[in-house]
Amino acid sequence: MSDIDIELISVRKTYGNALVVGDISLSIPKGEFVSLLGPSGCGKTTTLNMIAGFQQPTGGEIRIRGRNQAGVPPEKRNIGLVFQNYALFPHMTVAENVAFGLRMKGAPRAEIDQTVNTALKSVHLEGFEAHYPKELSGGQQQRTALARAIAPRPSVLLLDEPLSNLDLKLREAMRVELKEIQQQLAMTFVYVTHDQEEAMAMSDRVVVMSGGVIAQEDKPENIYNAPRTSFVADFIGKSNILPVSAVRATGDQREITINHSNISLAVGSDQAGPPAARFCCIRPEDVRIIGGEAFAEGANVLDGTISKIVNLGAHLDLWVTVDRDITIKALVRSSRSDQLKTGNHVSISIAPAAIRLLHE
Amino acid sequence: MTIVATDSPAAPALRRFALRGYVPLFPPFAVLLLFFAVPIGMMIGISFQDPKTAQFSLGSYQRFLTDGLIIAGLFRTILMSGLVAICVTVMAYPVAYFLARSTSRWRAIVFALAIAPELAGVVLRTYGWLIILEDRGFVNDALIWLGLVSSPLPLAKNLFGVVVGLTHVVLPFGILALLTSIQGIDPNIEKAAQILGASRLSVIRHILLPLSIPGTVSSLLISFTMAASAYATPALLGGARFKVLATMISEQIMFYINWPMAAVMAIVLLVLMLAITFAGGRVETRLHKKLNV
Amino acid sequence: MNRLLSGLFWISLCLILAFITLPLLVVVAASLSPSSMVTFSPADWTMKWYAALWASKWLDPFILSVKIAVIVSLVSGVLGALGAYAVAYEKCPGSEAIMAFLLSPLAVPQIVKGVAIVLFLSSAGLYTLLGTPGLIAGHIVLTLPFAARMIATSIYNFDKNLDRAAQILGASKWQRVRHILLPLIKPGLFSGMTFAFIISFNNIPLSVFLVRPGQTTLPITVINYMEYSLDPVLAAVNVASLIFILTTIFLFEKLGGFSAQIHGGSK
């Protein structure tokens, strides 16, 4: 148990009749980078606030390093928190901001100075000690907030959408840096975000939340390649989610029929998909347009008409109508844009292994 | 921290803490109770006493309603305050409009000019108006020198002088009330009307004035209440014979030593103020609802 | 038509501004004029009326007024901060009703407050409190609502995340109030105290009932004098106290007005 930093046991939060977080259980081992990922209102920020101690759970238990936190105020939890708007103290310099936590604990002067230096060095902010927050750029404010949070060496660092106020370029650079800092410090990070790319890029484990409960909890690659529900499949990356009316097994091969259509698709045998699957998920990049691209032996082939094309630069988003109500999205390289025009009749192929069966 | 789960073990601690939150209120509450609430209560009590025997009596209220001089003073108060309210609002409007719409560097100067007199206090300004308006003052000297009049005009020690002085005292508050209201009107609405072919005058008549009615009402309201409760300006610029409620109250305390009568007058003034503020507040809310602002 | 209208607008604006400034200019000119005939020609101006202020007749009331204003400003600042803290920071239940009570003196005309206090002191046998103690108490009732409102506004505008940030960094409540809340609401606190100072220093309607011989504030001394004479020494008194007020505001601003770093910071 000693290597578990945070443990949530059936944690629940309600406001009157409204359920915000419903019976979440989660253990986070020491040194792990965990993301709580979900759309706004999914309960991820409330969960973070309960771990920090700003909100009290209505039911269940939160343990930090094995100790029940009920009744422990935030200032006694030894946790770091990076705020979305940074919440830097505007009347203090960068160095004073970073020193604040240690100063409040009454640490000796020399230790404070040394820790401030190390913290600023680790976020590459040497030389900005005497600046006030309003004299800093967004990225520098962000780094200051990070340095302030890690300076008192908390065992756990909570991050509440810390990159959402930065522009795209900086955001991508900071992802790499945050991950490096986390590994260097070997500190447990709990990262709240609605940005799936961020979660994917940095996390050891992603916890997808929806409607106050955990929809799926796994390694990033598994979340993407093996979504458990249509919500996860839809929320993470792009996907075609088609309703399934029947699943038949013939030998070790399975075949599904798409609802309200005559389309049947062979499904890979490797997945022990639930027999009562109600949806299937196909990633657009797994859909091939025949003619030009080679396709694997034994793939499903469907005929259709291109109904819409959106140019994304390097790639094209293609909508292919294969039956009256069924349209499948495909992602193809832009170099083929000459051959593909709206209204063209095309054949598409989908490898059986690329089709995921989902039961909800 | 406002929602505390009843089943949480932390609940009793948090509730005890919530009670401690009231502790800082003790000193300000004590001061307000001792030097405000209790005195107001005692004043109401004294108003029901006989001035001589201190027995229960409605005599002072009776006298207030029947004494012609007092009733005249009450009406003089209302007339004076009404005139001041109108003068202030009419004069405040152009200044407020300029401050709300101008982006020039004059804006800061006009703002300072409009608000700065407030720092000077009432005495300085009243003294200024006295030496401008009195019989041997500035204006009369000029008029006589120009040969426009042969004897000094009675500009001070009467209603005219008091209204001028009070308008000057209250004007900054009228400007601020109208400024807030006009700043709330989207300048694009005026531009939209102009694009649709409205002249400057029709923009004022059909757009600006209707939309700034709430500000106008609050300017009238604040001017009326400030004027009605003003003491120094009517006392100094009005002269001995110009009596309003505020000056009559101090006369009862300091010359007649008739506490019950002073209390009754103070209560009438207080009720008048509260009634106007309440009624005006209702009108304002209704206007705000109607204009959706 | 449009040009006529805007011409009228500018003329009325200028006339109104002239109306606002006229009495101030006249008083300044009067304070420098050699006799009660006001002159605007600088060649004739004299400082003799200002020299006449250096007499206990004017100095004593001035010192009393300053003493009262300083005490009133400090006490209103402390009491207002306590009330605003409970209402706006702790947000204790019923905070709206509490704020309404703290602001209630504003609904009562000053002269009525004055009568109430003087009747209270007289009928409770506290005559001895008339003069300085009564003036201080009365002025505090008058200025406390303004101070409480200004400080409460700056607490409401204070970014609550800063408080949470300090809390998660381990700061206790007292440490948060001292290191985060107080420095950040200092401008509100100081403007409340400045306001209290000015209101107290200039006050007439309350003071008129609460002064006693030998303990008379400057404005009351001036209006008593004005009943008999309008001589230019009054102009000098008024201009001098205006200069004093402006200096005080400047000093308060220096002390409490934050250097620029606070504006445009977080939030």
XYZ file of N, CA and C in Angstrom, chain B residues 84-226:
429
model
N -33.941 72.099 -6.827
C -32.539 71.659 -6.908
C -32.432 70.400 -7.762
N -33.369 69.461 -7.551
C -33.323 68.203 -8.309
C -33.401 68.490 -9.807
N -34.305 69.395 -10.192
C -34.456 69.704 -11.624
C -33.206 70.400 -12.163
N -32.739 71.436 -11.445
C -31.551 72.175 -11.903
C -30.356 71.243 -12.041
N -30.149 70.409 -11.028
C -28.983 69.513 -11.045
C -29.068 68.579 -12.249
N -30.251 67.978 -12.462
C -30.365 66.978 -13.525
C -30.178 67.616 -14.895
N -30.780 68.796 -15.088
C -30.636 69.484 -16.379
C -29.171 69.837 -16.625
N -28.480 70.321 -15.583
C -27.080 70.720 -15.776
C -26.151 69.519 -15.844
N -26.513 68.444 -15.151
C -25.620 67.277 -15.117
C -25.634 66.549 -16.448
N -26.766 66.632 -17.174
C -26.911 65.815 -18.369
C -25.828 66.054 -19.421
N -25.618 67.325 -19.851
C -24.577 67.528 -20.886
C -23.195 67.089 -20.413
N -22.871 67.346 -19.141
C -21.548 66.964 -18.631
C -21.406 65.445 -18.647
N -22.452 64.752 -18.167
C -22.397 63.296 -18.114
C -22.293 62.724 -19.524
N -23.037 63.310 -20.459
C -22.988 62.805 -21.829
C -21.586 62.966 -22.402
N -21.008 64.146 -22.159
C -19.636 64.378 -22.639
C -18.680 63.350 -22.029
N -18.781 63.148 -20.710
C -17.862 62.220 -20.031
C -18.056 60.784 -20.503
N -19.304 60.446 -20.846
C -19.575 59.063 -21.252
C -19.070 58.782 -22.661
N -19.106 59.804 -23.521
C -18.822 59.543 -24.927
C -17.464 60.043 -25.402
N -16.911 61.049 -24.707
C -15.687 61.650 -25.212
C -14.491 60.728 -25.021
N -13.575 60.769 -25.971
C -12.323 60.041 -25.806
C -11.146 61.017 -25.816
N -11.455 62.329 -25.875
C -10.383 63.320 -25.988
C -9.674 63.498 -24.655
N -8.527 64.196 -24.695
C -7.786 64.363 -23.446
C -8.463 65.352 -22.522
N -9.477 66.085 -23.044
C -10.238 66.993 -22.188
C -11.101 66.229 -21.194
N -11.371 64.986 -21.526
C -12.267 64.204 -20.678
C -11.777 64.177 -19.224
N -10.476 63.879 -19.053
C -9.923 63.787 -17.702
C -10.051 65.125 -16.976
N -9.808 66.225 -17.717
C -9.881 67.546 -17.097
C -11.314 67.864 -16.683
N -12.259 67.593 -17.588
C -13.659 67.858 -17.262
C -14.087 66.998 -16.067
N -13.628 65.757 -16.060
C -13.991 64.877 -14.948
C -13.466 65.446 -13.629
N -12.215 65.862 -13.635
C -11.632 66.436 -12.416
C -12.401 67.687 -11.989
N -12.721 68.550 -12.970
C -13.457 69.780 -12.655
C -14.828 69.455 -12.072
N -15.450 68.408 -12.602
C -16.807 68.090 -12.163
C -16.819 67.509 -10.761
N -15.786 66.734 -10.437
C -15.813 66.007 -9.168
C -15.024 66.724 -8.065
N -13.957 67.443 -8.455
C -13.063 68.043 -7.457
C -13.761 68.912 -6.412
N -14.778 69.714 -6.787
C -15.376 70.590 -5.776
C -15.871 69.817 -4.563
N -16.155 68.524 -4.768
C -16.654 67.718 -3.669
C -15.641 67.651 -2.529
N -14.347 67.730 -2.889
C -13.310 67.656 -1.859
C -13.262 68.922 -1.018
N -13.730 70.013 -1.616
C -13.566 71.307 -0.968
C -14.505 71.468 0.224
N -15.540 70.618 0.303
C -16.440 70.755 1.421
C -17.474 71.843 1.176
N -18.525 71.776 1.968
C -19.674 72.654 1.735
C -19.362 74.087 2.155
N -18.564 74.246 3.196
C -18.341 75.600 3.731
C -17.671 76.485 2.701
N -16.627 75.960 2.085
C -15.890 76.775 1.122
C -16.812 77.217 -0.007
N -17.596 76.274 -0.518
C -18.439 76.608 -1.668
C -19.554 77.567 -1.273
N -20.124 77.349 -0.098
C -21.174 78.251 0.356
C -20.618 79.650 0.564
N -19.418 79.707 1.133
C -18.771 81.006 1.327
C -18.539 81.678 -0.020
N -18.094 80.891 -0.992
C -17.891 81.429 -2.340
C -19.168 82.025 -2.898
N -20.248 81.275 -2.798
C -21.513 81.799 -3.334
C -21.983 83.017 -2.563
N -21.722 83.057 -1.260
C -22.138 84.225 -0.477
C -21.442 85.484 -0.988
N -20.118 85.389 -1.205
C -19.448 86.624 -1.641
C -19.751 86.919 -3.109
N -20.279 85.926 -3.834
C -20.699 86.230 -5.202
C -22.080 86.886 -5.203
N -22.980 86.362 -4.364
C -24.390 86.720 -4.483
C -24.865 87.811 -3.521
N -24.118 88.093 -2.434
C -24.667 89.008 -1.426
C -24.845 90.424 -2.001
N -25.529 91.291 -1.224
C -25.887 92.624 -1.717
C -24.670 93.405 -2.189
N -23.555 93.303 -1.434
C -22.353 94.021 -1.845
C -21.363 93.069 -2.500
N -21.939 91.957 -3.037
C -21.080 90.933 -3.654
C -20.762 91.264 -5.083
N -20.133 90.342 -5.647
C -19.537 90.319 -6.930
C -20.504 90.619 -8.068
N -21.622 89.872 -8.102
C -22.585 89.997 -9.196
C -23.281 91.349 -9.115
N -23.711 91.726 -7.921
C -24.411 92.992 -7.783
C -23.497 94.177 -8.097
N -22.258 94.102 -7.659
C -21.277 95.148 -8.000
C -21.194 95.313 -9.505
N -21.087 94.168 -10.190
C -20.940 94.202 -11.646
C -22.183 94.796 -12.290
N -23.368 94.379 -11.822
C -24.616 94.844 -12.420
C -24.770 96.360 -12.224
N -24.410 96.834 -11.012
C -24.539 98.272 -10.739
C -23.533 99.057 -11.573
N -22.319 98.534 -11.639
C -21.256 99.213 -12.400
C -21.659 99.318 -13.870
N -22.316 98.257 -14.385
C -22.759 98.265 -15.773
C -24.004 99.126 -15.963
N -24.591 99.560 -14.827
C -25.779 100.394 -14.908
C -27.046 99.626 -15.227
N -27.005 98.315 -15.073
C -28.196 97.512 -15.389
C -29.238 97.608 -14.284
N -28.759 97.749 -13.056
C -29.689 97.934 -11.934
C -29.179 99.097 -11.097
N -30.113 99.701 -10.360
C -29.678 100.832 -9.539
C -29.454 100.409 -8.099
N -30.222 99.426 -7.629
C -29.974 98.916 -6.279
C -29.724 97.415 -6.364
N -28.986 96.865 -5.384
C -28.610 95.449 -5.473
C -29.826 94.519 -5.566
N -29.715 93.489 -6.401
C -30.775 92.484 -6.487
C -30.662 91.553 -5.284
N -31.800 91.081 -4.767
C -31.742 90.147 -3.631
C -31.396 88.738 -4.116
N -30.103 88.430 -4.220
C -29.680 87.142 -4.762
C -29.397 86.113 -3.673
N -28.960 86.578 -2.509
C -28.700 85.650 -1.412
C -29.742 85.866 -0.331
N -29.662 85.060 0.717
C -30.593 85.120 1.847
C -32.032 84.908 1.380
N -32.222 84.056 0.374
C -33.562 83.712 -0.078
C -33.519 82.376 -0.821
N -34.678 81.972 -1.355
C -34.769 80.694 -2.061
C -33.767 80.609 -3.209
N -33.643 81.711 -3.977
C -32.748 81.703 -5.130
C -31.322 81.320 -4.723
N -30.825 82.019 -3.714
C -29.453 81.761 -3.267
C -29.259 80.324 -2.808
N -30.234 79.811 -2.061
C -30.111 78.448 -1.549
C -30.102 77.442 -2.696
N -30.994 77.671 -3.690
C -31.061 76.722 -4.817
C -29.743 76.744 -5.595
N -29.188 77.949 -5.820
C -27.895 78.031 -6.516
C -26.824 77.265 -5.739
N -26.742 77.541 -4.446
C -25.702 76.912 -3.631
C -25.859 75.401 -3.573
N -27.109 74.941 -3.370
C -27.330 73.496 -3.259
C -27.094 72.796 -4.592
N -27.502 73.457 -5.686
C -27.259 72.863 -7.001
C -25.775 72.615 -7.173
N -24.978 73.578 -6.749
C -23.530 73.431 -6.855
C -23.024 72.292 -5.996
N -23.595 72.136 -4.798
C -23.149 71.084 -3.883
C -23.515 69.703 -4.424
N -24.713 69.591 -5.005
C -25.240 68.269 -5.361
C -24.825 67.842 -6.777
N -24.492 68.836 -7.618
C -24.226 68.561 -9.036
C -23.293 67.362 -9.298
N -22.164 67.214 -8.602
C -21.294 66.061 -8.885
C -22.014 64.719 -8.756
N -22.920 64.623 -7.783
C -23.630 63.348 -7.594
C -24.593 63.088 -8.743
N -25.250 64.165 -9.231
C -26.121 64.021 -10.392
C -25.327 63.581 -11.610
N -24.146 64.188 -11.787
C -23.299 63.820 -12.929
C -22.932 62.348 -12.857
N -22.525 61.883 -11.676
C -22.119 60.473 -11.543
C -23.294 59.529 -11.826
N -24.490 59.903 -11.323
C -25.665 59.036 -11.541
C -25.966 58.932 -13.034
N -25.966 60.067 -13.738
C -26.278 60.043 -15.174
C -25.157 59.392 -15.973
N -23.912 59.637 -15.516
C -22.764 59.053 -16.230
C -22.870 57.524 -16.277
N -23.165 56.927 -15.123
C -23.297 55.468 -15.078
C -24.355 55.005 -16.066
N -25.483 55.722 -16.085
C -26.582 55.313 -16.954
C -26.230 55.463 -18.434
N -25.628 56.614 -18.803
C -25.339 56.843 -20.221
C -24.230 55.911 -20.687
N -23.268 55.623 -19.794
C -22.210 54.682 -20.186
C -22.783 53.298 -20.479
N -23.941 53.013 -19.884
C -24.554 51.709 -20.113
C -25.266 51.608 -21.449
N -25.453 52.741 -22.122
C -26.129 52.710 -23.432
C -25.080 52.451 -24.507
N -25.261 51.402 -25.259
C -24.319 51.051 -26.318
C -24.261 52.169 -27.361
N -23.068 52.785 -27.558
C -22.976 53.873 -28.541
C -23.402 53.427 -29.940
N -23.325 52.116 -30.201
C -23.737 51.629 -31.518
C -25.218 51.839 -31.782
N -26.014 51.897 -30.696
C -27.445 52.138 -30.901
C -27.645 53.518 -31.512
N -26.879 54.513 -30.986
C -26.971 55.863 -31.546
C -26.507 55.868 -32.992
N -25.393 55.148 -33.265
C -24.882 55.101 -34.635
C -25.888 54.429 -35.556
N -26.512 53.351 -35.070
C -27.505 52.644 -35.884
C -28.630 53.583 -36.274
N -29.081 54.407 -35.296
C -30.171 55.340 -35.598
C -29.733 56.366 -36.637
N -28.463 56.818 -36.515
C -27.972 57.811 -37.476
C -27.876 57.214 -38.882
N -27.401 55.981 -38.969
C -27.322 55.299 -40.266
C -28.701 55.185 -40.887
N -29.708 54.973 -40.010
C -31.080 54.847 -40.505
C -31.670 56.202 -40.866
N -30.882 57.259 -40.740
C -31.320 58.561 -41.225
C -31.817 59.518 -40.166
N -31.628 59.189 -38.889
C -32.114 60.084 -37.847
C -31.167 61.281 -37.691
N -31.730 62.475 -37.509
C -30.894 63.648 -37.252
C -30.406 63.586 -35.812
N -29.444 64.461 -35.465
C -28.916 64.537 -34.109
C -30.065 64.694 -33.097
N -30.995 65.603 -33.466
C -32.099 65.902 -32.559
C -32.978 64.678 -32.348
N -33.278 63.950 -33.445
C -34.144 62.777 -33.254
C -33.410 61.673 -32.515
N -32.081 61.609 -32.693
C -31.333 60.611 -31.911
C -31.501 60.916 -30.431
N -31.353 62.205 -30.081
C -31.505 62.583 -28.684
C -32.912 62.269 -28.193
N -33.912 62.675 -29.013
C -35.301 62.540 -28.569
C -35.763 61.092 -28.510
N -35.372 60.308 -29.529
C -35.948 58.963 -29.623
C -35.050 57.872 -29.057
N -33.773 58.157 -28.938
C -32.860 57.108 -28.456
C -32.307 57.447 -27.080
N -31.570 58.567 -27.022
C -30.814 58.882 -25.820
C -31.713 59.143 -24.611
N -32.667 60.066 -24.781
C -33.491 60.433 -23.635
C -34.292 59.240 -23.103
N -34.994 58.496 -23.965
C -35.741 57.354 -23.412
C -34.844 56.334 -22.711
N -33.669 56.072 -23.295
C -32.814 55.042 -22.703
C -32.147 55.516 -21.425
N -32.013 56.845 -21.257
C -31.345 57.318 -20.046
C -32.342 57.725 -18.968
N -33.606 57.356 -19.134
C -34.596 57.703 -18.108
C -34.221 57.133 -16.737
N -33.753 55.885 -16.657
C -33.372 55.399 -15.317
C -32.310 56.273 -14.653
N -31.307 56.707 -15.428
C -30.277 57.586 -14.881
C -30.856 58.920 -14.459
N -31.777 59.448 -15.274
C -32.417 60.716 -14.944
C -33.178 60.585 -13.632
N -33.902 59.483 -13.483
C -34.669 59.284 -12.246
C -33.726 59.196 -11.053
N -32.612 58.462 -11.218
C -31.755 58.351 -10.034
C -31.062 59.668 -9.730
N -30.782 60.472 -10.784
C -30.216 61.800 -10.531
C -31.214 62.682 -9.776
N -32.484 62.671 -10.220
C -33.516 63.458 -9.529
C -33.631 63.022 -8.072
N -33.603 61.712 -7.900
C -33.793 61.142 -6.575
C -32.680 61.540 -5.612
N -31.454 61.356 -6.052
C -30.319 61.617 -5.172
C -30.232 63.117 -4.891
N -30.539 63.945 -5.911
C -30.491 65.391 -5.703
C -31.551 65.824 -4.708
N -32.775 65.274 -4.870
C -33.852 65.666 -3.964
C -33.502 65.311 -2.523
N -33.048 64.056 -2.319
C -32.786 63.640 -0.933
C -31.603 64.405 -0.337
N -30.579 64.661 -1.151
C -29.439 65.408 -0.613
C -29.834 66.825 -0.250
